[in-house]
CSV table of C-alpha atoms in Angstrom, one decimal:
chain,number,residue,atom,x,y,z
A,3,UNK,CA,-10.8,-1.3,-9.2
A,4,UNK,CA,-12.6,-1.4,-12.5
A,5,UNK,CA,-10.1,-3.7,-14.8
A,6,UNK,CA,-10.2,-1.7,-17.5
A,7,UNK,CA,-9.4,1.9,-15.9
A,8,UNK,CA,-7.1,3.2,-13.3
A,9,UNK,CA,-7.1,6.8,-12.0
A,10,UNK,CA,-4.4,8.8,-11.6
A,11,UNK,CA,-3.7,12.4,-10.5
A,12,UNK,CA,-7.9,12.7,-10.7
A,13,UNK,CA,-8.0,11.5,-14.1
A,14,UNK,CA,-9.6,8.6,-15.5
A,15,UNK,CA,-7.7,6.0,-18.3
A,16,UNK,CA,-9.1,2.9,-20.0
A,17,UNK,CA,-6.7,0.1,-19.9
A,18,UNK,CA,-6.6,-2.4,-22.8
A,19,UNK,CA,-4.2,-4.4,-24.3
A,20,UNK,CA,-2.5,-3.1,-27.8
A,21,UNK,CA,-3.4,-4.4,-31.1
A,22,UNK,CA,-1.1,-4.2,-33.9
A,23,UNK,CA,-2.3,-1.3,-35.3
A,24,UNK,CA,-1.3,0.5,-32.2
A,25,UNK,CA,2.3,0.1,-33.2
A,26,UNK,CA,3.2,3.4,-34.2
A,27,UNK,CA,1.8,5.2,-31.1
A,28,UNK,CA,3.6,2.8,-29.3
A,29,UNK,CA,7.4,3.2,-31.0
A,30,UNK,CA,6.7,7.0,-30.4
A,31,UNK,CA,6.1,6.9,-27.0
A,32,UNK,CA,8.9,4.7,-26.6
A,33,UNK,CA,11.6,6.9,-28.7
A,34,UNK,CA,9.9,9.9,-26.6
A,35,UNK,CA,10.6,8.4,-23.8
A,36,UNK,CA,13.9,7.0,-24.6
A,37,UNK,CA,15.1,11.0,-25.8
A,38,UNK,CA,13.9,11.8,-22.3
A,39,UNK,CA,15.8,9.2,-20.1
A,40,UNK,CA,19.1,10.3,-22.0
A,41,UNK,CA,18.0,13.9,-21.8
A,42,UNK,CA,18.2,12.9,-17.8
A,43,UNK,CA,21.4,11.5,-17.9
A,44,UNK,CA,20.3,7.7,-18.2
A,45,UNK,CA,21.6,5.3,-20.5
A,46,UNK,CA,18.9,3.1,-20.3
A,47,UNK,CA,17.0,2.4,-22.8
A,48,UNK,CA,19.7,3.6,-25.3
A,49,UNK,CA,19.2,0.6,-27.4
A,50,UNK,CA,15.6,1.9,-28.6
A,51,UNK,CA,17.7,4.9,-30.3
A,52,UNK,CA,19.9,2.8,-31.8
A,53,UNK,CA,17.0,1.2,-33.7
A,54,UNK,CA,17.2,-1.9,-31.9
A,55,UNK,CA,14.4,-3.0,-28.8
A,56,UNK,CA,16.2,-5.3,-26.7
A,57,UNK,CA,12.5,-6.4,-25.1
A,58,UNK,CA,10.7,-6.7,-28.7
A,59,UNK,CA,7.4,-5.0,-28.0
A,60,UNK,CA,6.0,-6.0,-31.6
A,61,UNK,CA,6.5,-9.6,-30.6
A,62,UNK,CA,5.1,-9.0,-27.0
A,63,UNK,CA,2.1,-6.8,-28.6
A,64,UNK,CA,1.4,-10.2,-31.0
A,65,UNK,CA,0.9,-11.9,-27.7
A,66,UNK,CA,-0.8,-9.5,-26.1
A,67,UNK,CA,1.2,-8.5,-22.9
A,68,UNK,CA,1.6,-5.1,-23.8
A,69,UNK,CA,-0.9,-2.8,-22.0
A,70,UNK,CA,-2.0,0.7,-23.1
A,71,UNK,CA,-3.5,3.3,-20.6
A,72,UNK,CA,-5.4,5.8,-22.7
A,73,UNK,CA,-6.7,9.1,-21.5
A,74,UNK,CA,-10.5,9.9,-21.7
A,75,UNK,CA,-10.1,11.9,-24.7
A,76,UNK,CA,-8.0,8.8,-26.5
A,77,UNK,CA,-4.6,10.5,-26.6
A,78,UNK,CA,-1.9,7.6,-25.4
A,79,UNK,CA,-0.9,8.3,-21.7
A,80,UNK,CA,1.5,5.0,-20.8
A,81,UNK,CA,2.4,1.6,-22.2
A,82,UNK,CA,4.3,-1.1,-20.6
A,83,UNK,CA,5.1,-4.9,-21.1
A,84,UNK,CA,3.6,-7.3,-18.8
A,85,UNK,CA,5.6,-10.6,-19.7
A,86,UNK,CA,4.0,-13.9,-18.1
A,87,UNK,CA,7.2,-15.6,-19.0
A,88,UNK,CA,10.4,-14.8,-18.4
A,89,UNK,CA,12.5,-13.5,-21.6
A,90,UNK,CA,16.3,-14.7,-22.6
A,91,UNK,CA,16.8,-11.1,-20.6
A,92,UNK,CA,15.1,-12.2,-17.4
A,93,UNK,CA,16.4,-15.5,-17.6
A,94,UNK,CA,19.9,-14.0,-17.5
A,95,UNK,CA,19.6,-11.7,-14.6
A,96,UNK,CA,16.9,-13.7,-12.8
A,97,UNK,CA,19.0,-16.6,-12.7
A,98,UNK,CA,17.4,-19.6,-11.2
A,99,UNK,CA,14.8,-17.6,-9.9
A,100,UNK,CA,13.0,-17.4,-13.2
A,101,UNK,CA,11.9,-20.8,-12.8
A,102,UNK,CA,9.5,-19.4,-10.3
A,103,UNK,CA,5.9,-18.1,-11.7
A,104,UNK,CA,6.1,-14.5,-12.0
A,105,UNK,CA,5.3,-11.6,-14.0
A,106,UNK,CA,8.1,-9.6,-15.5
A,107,UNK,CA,7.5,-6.1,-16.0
A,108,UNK,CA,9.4,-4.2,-18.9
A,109,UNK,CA,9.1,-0.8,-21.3
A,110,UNK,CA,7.0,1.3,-18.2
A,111,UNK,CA,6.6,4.4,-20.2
A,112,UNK,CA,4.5,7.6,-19.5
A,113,UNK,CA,3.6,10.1,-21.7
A,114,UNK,CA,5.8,13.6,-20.7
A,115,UNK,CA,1.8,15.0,-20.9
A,116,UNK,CA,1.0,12.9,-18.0
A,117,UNK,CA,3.7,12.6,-16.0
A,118,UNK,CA,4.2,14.1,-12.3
A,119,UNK,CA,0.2,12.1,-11.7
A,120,UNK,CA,1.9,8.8,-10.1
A,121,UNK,CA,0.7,6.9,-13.3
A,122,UNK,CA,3.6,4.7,-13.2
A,123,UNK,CA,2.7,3.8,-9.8
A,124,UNK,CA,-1.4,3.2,-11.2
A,125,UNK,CA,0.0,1.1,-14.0
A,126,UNK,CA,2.3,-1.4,-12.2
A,127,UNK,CA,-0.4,-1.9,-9.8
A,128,UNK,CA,-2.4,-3.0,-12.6
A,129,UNK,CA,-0.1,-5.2,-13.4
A,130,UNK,CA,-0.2,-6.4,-10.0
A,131,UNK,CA,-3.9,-6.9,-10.1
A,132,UNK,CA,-3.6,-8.9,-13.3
A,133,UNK,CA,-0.8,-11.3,-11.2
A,134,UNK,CA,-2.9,-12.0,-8.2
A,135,UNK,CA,-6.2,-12.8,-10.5
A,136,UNK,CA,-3.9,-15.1,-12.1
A,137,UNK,CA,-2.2,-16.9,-8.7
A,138,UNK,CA,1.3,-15.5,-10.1
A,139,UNK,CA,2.7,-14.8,-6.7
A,140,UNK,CA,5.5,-12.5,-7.7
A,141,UNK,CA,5.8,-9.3,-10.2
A,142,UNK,CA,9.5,-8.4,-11.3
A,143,UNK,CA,11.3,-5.5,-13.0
A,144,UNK,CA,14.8,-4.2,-13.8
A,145,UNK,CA,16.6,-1.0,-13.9
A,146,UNK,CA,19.6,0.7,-14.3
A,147,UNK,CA,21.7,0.6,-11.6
A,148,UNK,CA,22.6,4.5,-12.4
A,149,UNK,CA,19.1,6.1,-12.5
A,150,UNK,CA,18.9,6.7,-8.8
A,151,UNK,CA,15.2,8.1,-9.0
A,152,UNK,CA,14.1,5.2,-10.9
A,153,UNK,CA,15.6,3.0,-8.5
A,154,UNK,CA,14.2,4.7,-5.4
A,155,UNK,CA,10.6,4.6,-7.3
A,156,UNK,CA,10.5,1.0,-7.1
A,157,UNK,CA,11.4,1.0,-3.4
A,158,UNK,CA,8.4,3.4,-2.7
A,159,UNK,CA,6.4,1.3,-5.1
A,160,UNK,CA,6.6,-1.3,-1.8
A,161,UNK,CA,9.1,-3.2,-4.3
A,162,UNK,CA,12.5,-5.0,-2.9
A,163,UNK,CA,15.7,-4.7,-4.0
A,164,UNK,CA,16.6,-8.3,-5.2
A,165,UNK,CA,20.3,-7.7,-6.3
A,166,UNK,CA,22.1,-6.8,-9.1
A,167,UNK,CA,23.4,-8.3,-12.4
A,168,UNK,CA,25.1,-6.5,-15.4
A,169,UNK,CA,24.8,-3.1,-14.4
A,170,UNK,CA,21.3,-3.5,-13.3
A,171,UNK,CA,19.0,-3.6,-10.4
A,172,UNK,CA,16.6,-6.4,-9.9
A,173,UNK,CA,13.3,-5.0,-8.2
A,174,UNK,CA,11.0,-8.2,-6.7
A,175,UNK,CA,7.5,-7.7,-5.3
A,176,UNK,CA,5.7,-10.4,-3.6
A,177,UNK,CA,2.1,-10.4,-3.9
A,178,UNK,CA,-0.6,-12.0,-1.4
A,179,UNK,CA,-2.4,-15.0,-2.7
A,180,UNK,CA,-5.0,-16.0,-0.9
Protein backbone atom coordinates (compact mmCIF):
# COMPACT_ATOMS: atom_id res chain seq x y z
CA UNK A 1 0.00 0.00 0.00
CA UNK A 2 1.30 3.25 -1.32
CA UNK A 3 0.91 5.70 1.99
CA UNK A 4 -0.46 8.23 0.31
CA UNK A 5 -3.43 6.50 -1.77
CA UNK A 6 -5.91 3.79 -1.13
CA UNK A 7 -8.21 2.25 -3.73
CA UNK A 8 -11.58 1.73 -3.44
CA UNK A 9 -14.41 0.43 -5.57
CA UNK A 10 -11.52 0.64 -8.62
CA UNK A 11 -10.82 4.16 -7.94
CA UNK A 12 -7.73 5.68 -6.81
CA UNK A 13 -7.52 8.61 -3.71
CA UNK A 14 -4.51 10.52 -2.43
CA UNK A 15 -4.38 10.57 1.26
CA UNK A 16 -2.98 13.62 3.04
CA UNK A 17 -3.41 15.16 6.11
CA UNK A 18 -5.71 18.56 6.14
CA UNK A 19 -4.28 21.96 6.37
CA UNK A 20 -6.21 24.76 7.64
CA UNK A 21 -7.35 26.01 4.60
CA UNK A 22 -9.18 22.76 4.09
CA UNK A 23 -11.67 23.82 6.71
CA UNK A 24 -14.50 24.64 4.82
CA UNK A 25 -14.57 21.45 2.69
CA UNK A 26 -14.24 19.75 5.75
CA UNK A 27 -17.39 21.38 7.90
CA UNK A 28 -19.39 20.64 4.66
CA UNK A 29 -18.74 17.20 4.42
CA UNK A 30 -19.30 16.88 7.97
CA UNK A 31 -22.92 18.84 8.06
CA UNK A 32 -23.61 16.65 4.76
CA UNK A 33 -23.01 13.86 6.46
CA UNK A 34 -24.53 14.78 9.58
CA UNK A 35 -28.17 15.76 7.43
CA UNK A 36 -27.62 12.25 6.19
CA UNK A 37 -27.28 10.15 9.43
CA UNK A 38 -30.52 11.98 10.79
CA UNK A 39 -32.08 11.61 7.37
CA UNK A 40 -31.40 7.66 8.36
CA UNK A 41 -32.81 7.84 11.57
CA UNK A 42 -29.52 8.34 13.70
CA UNK A 43 -28.98 10.75 16.18
CA UNK A 44 -25.49 10.64 16.04
CA UNK A 45 -23.74 13.24 15.23
CA UNK A 46 -26.67 15.65 16.02
CA UNK A 47 -24.33 17.90 17.84
CA UNK A 48 -22.59 18.98 14.45
CA UNK A 49 -26.25 20.56 13.52
CA UNK A 50 -26.51 22.12 16.54
CA UNK A 51 -23.35 24.17 15.64
CA UNK A 52 -21.36 22.51 18.24
CA UNK A 53 -18.46 19.49 17.28
CA UNK A 54 -18.15 17.54 20.32
CA UNK A 55 -14.59 16.02 18.73
CA UNK A 56 -13.15 19.58 17.55
CA UNK A 57 -11.81 18.84 14.10
CA UNK A 58 -10.28 22.52 13.84
CA UNK A 59 -8.16 21.71 16.85
CA UNK A 60 -7.41 18.10 15.56
CA UNK A 61 -6.69 19.60 11.90
CA UNK A 62 -4.03 22.16 13.91
CA UNK A 63 -2.34 18.95 14.93
CA UNK A 64 -2.59 17.24 12.07
CA UNK A 65 -4.68 14.01 12.75
CA UNK A 66 -7.28 14.70 10.48
CA UNK A 67 -6.88 12.79 7.20
CA UNK A 68 -8.43 13.64 3.81
CA UNK A 69 -8.95 11.03 0.99
CA UNK A 70 -9.30 13.03 -2.24
CA UNK A 71 -10.40 11.66 -5.54
CA UNK A 72 -8.17 11.86 -8.63
CA UNK A 73 -9.92 14.70 -10.02
CA UNK A 74 -9.45 16.68 -6.35
CA UNK A 75 -13.18 16.65 -5.36
CA UNK A 76 -13.15 15.61 -1.34
CA UNK A 77 -14.21 11.88 -1.09
CA UNK A 78 -13.86 11.11 3.00
CA UNK A 79 -12.31 12.68 6.10
CA UNK A 80 -11.83 11.24 9.48
CA UNK A 81 -9.90 11.94 12.78
CA UNK A 82 -7.13 9.82 13.69
CA UNK A 83 -6.43 10.83 17.43
CA UNK A 84 -2.98 9.44 18.83
CA UNK A 85 -4.26 10.40 22.16
CA UNK A 86 -7.15 9.83 23.78
CA UNK A 87 -9.73 12.89 24.03
CA UNK A 88 -11.85 13.94 27.47
CA UNK A 89 -14.47 11.78 25.16
CA UNK A 90 -12.32 8.59 25.01
CA UNK A 91 -11.14 8.99 28.33
CA UNK A 92 -14.75 8.75 29.58
CA UNK A 93 -15.96 5.82 27.72
CA UNK A 94 -12.57 4.05 27.52
CA UNK A 95 -12.12 4.15 31.10
CA UNK A 96 -8.88 2.87 32.31
CA UNK A 97 -8.23 1.47 29.06
CA UNK A 98 -7.15 4.73 27.67
CA UNK A 99 -4.08 4.55 29.44
CA UNK A 100 -3.11 1.92 26.88
CA UNK A 101 -1.40 3.31 23.47
CA UNK A 102 -3.88 3.36 20.91
CA UNK A 103 -5.29 5.27 18.19
CA UNK A 104 -8.77 6.64 18.48
CA UNK A 105 -10.72 6.90 15.51
CA UNK A 106 -13.49 9.67 15.18
CA UNK A 107 -15.60 11.89 12.40
CA UNK A 108 -15.31 8.67 9.52
CA UNK A 109 -17.23 10.59 6.90
CA UNK A 110 -17.75 9.67 3.12
CA UNK A 111 -18.81 11.76 0.60
CA UNK A 112 -22.75 10.50 -0.55
CA UNK A 113 -20.73 10.64 -4.22
CA UNK A 114 -18.60 7.95 -3.04
CA UNK A 115 -20.32 5.89 -0.98
CA UNK A 116 -21.53 2.12 -1.67
CA UNK A 117 -17.22 1.68 -2.78
CA UNK A 118 -16.18 0.21 0.89
CA UNK A 119 -14.18 3.55 1.31
CA UNK A 120 -14.86 3.57 4.88
CA UNK A 121 -13.44 0.25 5.15
CA UNK A 122 -10.11 1.65 2.78
CA UNK A 123 -9.81 4.60 5.15
CA UNK A 124 -9.84 2.93 8.65
CA UNK A 125 -7.35 0.49 7.27
CA UNK A 126 -5.25 3.41 6.69
CA UNK A 127 -5.52 4.29 9.88
CA UNK A 128 -4.50 0.96 10.75
CA UNK A 129 -1.42 1.09 8.65
CA UNK A 130 -0.47 4.39 10.20
CA UNK A 131 -0.87 2.48 14.00
CA UNK A 132 1.34 -0.50 13.23
CA UNK A 133 4.15 1.85 11.51
CA UNK A 134 3.91 3.60 14.70
CA UNK A 135 4.00 0.30 17.33
CA UNK A 136 0.41 1.54 18.53
CA UNK A 137 -0.91 -1.86 19.08
CA UNK A 138 -4.60 -0.97 19.18
CA UNK A 139 -7.08 1.35 16.89
CA UNK A 140 -10.51 2.30 18.69
CA UNK A 141 -13.84 3.92 17.67
CA UNK A 142 -17.31 4.57 18.94
CA UNK A 143 -20.80 4.54 17.79
CA UNK A 144 -24.23 4.78 18.53
CA UNK A 145 -25.56 2.12 20.05
CA UNK A 146 -28.84 2.73 17.79
CA UNK A 147 -27.27 2.71 14.24
CA UNK A 148 -27.43 -1.00 13.80
CA UNK A 149 -25.60 -0.85 10.27
CA UNK A 150 -22.96 1.21 11.62
CA UNK A 151 -22.48 -1.10 14.40
CA UNK A 152 -22.46 -4.32 12.34
CA UNK A 153 -19.81 -2.38 9.88
CA UNK A 154 -17.32 -2.41 12.50
CA UNK A 155 -17.82 -6.11 13.29
CA UNK A 156 -17.21 -6.86 9.49
CA UNK A 157 -14.36 -4.38 9.59
CA UNK A 158 -12.69 -7.51 11.85
CA UNK A 159 -13.37 -4.94 14.86
CA UNK A 160 -14.65 -6.28 18.51
CA UNK A 161 -17.26 -5.17 20.33
CA UNK A 162 -15.57 -3.76 23.54
CA UNK A 163 -18.81 -2.77 25.58
CA UNK A 164 -20.83 0.00 25.94
CA UNK A 165 -20.89 3.34 27.83
CA UNK A 166 -23.57 6.27 27.54
CA UNK A 167 -25.53 5.04 24.80
CA UNK A 168 -22.59 4.07 22.83
CA UNK A 169 -20.77 1.15 21.48
CA UNK A 170 -17.07 0.79 21.95
CA UNK A 171 -15.44 -0.94 18.83
CA UNK A 172 -11.50 -2.22 19.69
CA UNK A 173 -9.17 -3.66 17.07
CA UNK A 174 -5.98 -5.24 17.91
CA UNK A 175 -3.33 -4.92 15.55
CA UNK A 176 -0.21 -7.31 15.01
CA UNK A 177 3.08 -5.81 15.99
CA UNK A 178 5.80 -7.54 15.01
Amino acid sequence: MNQNKITAGGLEFLVRFALPNDRSTINELMVNTARWLKESGSTQWSDILHGFDVHNIEQRIELSEVALFEAADGKLAGVMIIRKTPSDWDTDLWGDRHEQSAYYLHRIMVSRDFSGISLSKQMISFAEQLALNMSVPFVRLDCIKTNEALNQMYLRYGFMFSGEKNGFNLYQKELSLL
